[in-house]
PDB file of C-alpha atoms in Angstrom:
ATOM      1  CA  MET A  37      64.389 -11.245   3.646  1.00 47.00           C
ATOM      2  CA  GLU A  38      61.941  -9.657   1.236  1.00 54.00           C
ATOM      3  CA  LEU A  39      60.383  -6.431   2.505  1.00 63.00           C
ATOM      4  CA  ASN A  40      56.900  -6.378   0.994  1.00 71.00           C
ATOM      5  CA  ASN A  41      53.629  -5.185   2.480  1.00 83.00           C
ATOM      6  CA  LEU A  42      55.216  -2.995   5.124  1.00 90.00           C
ATOM      7  CA  THR A  43      53.241  -0.720   7.425  1.00 93.00           C
ATOM      8  CA  LEU A  44      54.486   2.636   8.701  1.00 92.00           C
ATOM      9  CA  ILE A  45      53.080   3.590  12.109  1.00 94.00           C
ATOM     10  CA  CYS A  46      53.563   7.129  13.380  1.00 94.00           C
ATOM     11  CA  ASP A  47      52.647   8.169  16.921  1.00 96.00           C
ATOM     12  CA  SER A  48      52.897  11.920  17.351  1.00 94.00           C
ATOM     13  CA  GLY A  49      52.357  14.274  20.241  1.00 92.00           C
ATOM     14  CA  SER A  50      53.425  17.799  21.042  1.00 92.00           C
ATOM     15  CA  THR A  51      57.043  16.962  21.886  1.00 93.00           C
ATOM     16  CA  LYS A  52      58.038  13.991  19.718  1.00 94.00           C
ATOM     17  CA  THR A  53      56.938  11.605  16.981  1.00 94.00           C
ATOM     18  CA  HIS A  54      57.829   7.916  16.978  1.00 95.00           C
ATOM     19  CA  TRP A  55      58.140   6.246  13.555  1.00 94.00           C
ATOM     20  CA  HIS A  56      57.962   2.435  13.245  1.00 94.00           C
ATOM     21  CA  LEU A  57      58.192   0.508   9.988  1.00 92.00           C
ATOM     22  CA  THR A  58      56.917  -3.039  10.503  1.00 92.00           C
ATOM     23  CA  ASP A  59      56.327  -6.147   8.439  1.00 90.00           C
ATOM     24  CA  GLY A  60      53.476  -7.159  10.762  1.00 88.00           C
ATOM     25  CA  VAL A  61      55.698  -9.359  12.886  1.00 91.00           C
ATOM     26  CA  LYS A  62      58.721  -7.275  13.760  1.00 93.00           C
ATOM     27  CA  ILE A  63      59.918  -3.690  13.552  1.00 92.00           C
ATOM     28  CA  ILE A  64      62.163  -3.166  10.530  1.00 89.00           C
ATOM     29  CA  HIS A  65      63.091   0.437  11.334  1.00 89.00           C
ATOM     30  CA  GLN A  66      62.309   2.909  14.083  1.00 92.00           C
ATOM     31  CA  SER A  67      63.191   6.543  14.610  1.00 91.00           C
ATOM     32  CA  GLN A  68      62.059   9.659  16.390  1.00 92.00           C
ATOM     33  CA  SER A  69      61.491  13.237  15.252  1.00 91.00           C
ATOM     34  CA  ALA A  70      59.993  16.459  16.567  1.00 91.00           C
ATOM     35  CA  GLY A  71      56.364  16.569  17.694  1.00 92.00           C
ATOM     36  CA  LEU A  72      53.764  17.367  15.032  1.00 92.00           C
ATOM     37  CA  ASN A  73      50.839  18.829  16.975  1.00 92.00           C
ATOM     38  CA  PRO A  74      49.118  21.213  14.503  1.00 90.00           C
ATOM     39  CA  TYR A  75      47.983  23.413  17.384  1.00 91.00           C
ATOM     40  CA  PHE A  76      51.615  24.389  18.021  1.00 90.00           C
ATOM     41  CA  VAL A  77      53.389  23.665  14.707  1.00 90.00           C
ATOM     42  CA  SER A  78      52.705  25.279  11.332  1.00 93.00           C
ATOM     43  CA  GLN A  79      51.649  23.260   8.288  1.00 92.00           C
ATOM     44  CA  SER A  80      54.948  23.981   6.532  1.00 94.00           C
ATOM     45  CA  ASP A  81      56.966  22.897   9.580  1.00 91.00           C
ATOM     46  CA  ILE A  82      54.927  19.684   9.799  1.00 90.00           C
ATOM     47  CA  ALA A  83      55.551  18.974   6.109  1.00 91.00           C
ATOM     48  CA  HIS A  84      59.271  19.611   6.593  1.00 92.00           C
ATOM     49  CA  GLU A  85      59.507  17.259   9.612  1.00 88.00           C
ATOM     50  CA  ILE A  86      57.609  14.502   7.773  1.00 87.00           C
ATOM     51  CA  ALA A  87      59.883  14.851   4.730  1.00 88.00           C
ATOM     52  CA  LYS A  88      62.979  14.621   6.959  1.00 87.00           C
ATOM     53  CA  ALA A  89      61.636  11.550   8.757  1.00 85.00           C
ATOM     54  CA  LEU A  90      60.622   9.758   5.541  1.00 83.00           C
ATOM     55  CA  ASP A  91      64.020  10.492   4.024  1.00 82.00           C
ATOM     56  CA  LYS A  92      65.482   8.134   6.659  1.00 78.00           C
ATOM     57  CA  ILE A  93      62.984   5.326   5.956  1.00 78.00           C
ATOM     58  CA  THR A  94      62.664   3.265   2.762  1.00 72.00           C
ATOM     59  CA  ILE A  95      58.901   3.169   2.204  1.00 71.00           C
ATOM     60  CA  GLN A  96      58.685   1.973  -1.399  1.00 74.00           C
ATOM     61  CA  ASN A  97      57.059  -1.320  -0.352  1.00 77.00           C
ATOM     62  CA  THR A  98      54.807   0.244   2.276  1.00 85.00           C
ATOM     63  CA  ARG A  99      51.160  -0.750   1.819  1.00 88.00           C
ATOM     64  CA  SER A 100      49.740   1.499   4.527  1.00 90.00           C
ATOM     65  CA  ILE A 101      50.577   4.412   6.787  1.00 89.00           C
ATOM     66  CA  HIS A 102      48.870   4.865  10.137  1.00 93.00           C
ATOM     67  CA  PHE A 103      49.351   8.302  11.691  1.00 92.00           C
ATOM     68  CA  TYR A 104      48.148   8.853  15.235  1.00 94.00           C
ATOM     69  CA  GLY A 105      48.513  12.436  16.375  1.00 91.00           C
ATOM     70  CA  ALA A 106      47.355  15.104  18.727  1.00 82.00           C
TER      71      ALA A 106
END
């Protein structure tokens, strides 16, 4: 299966963030990390959590990222 035109969807609240990499039909990868609410978490901590999460996901063929957060 060729993984082109993938979409990364992130749904973040105060306690956890859900990460889903999809090809538009099915989920290729999913994971969870700490919540990324900027009211409670510093910019550097948010950047660190995003870097850790993206390190687990191959996003080289990702065409878009949708981040939904608090």
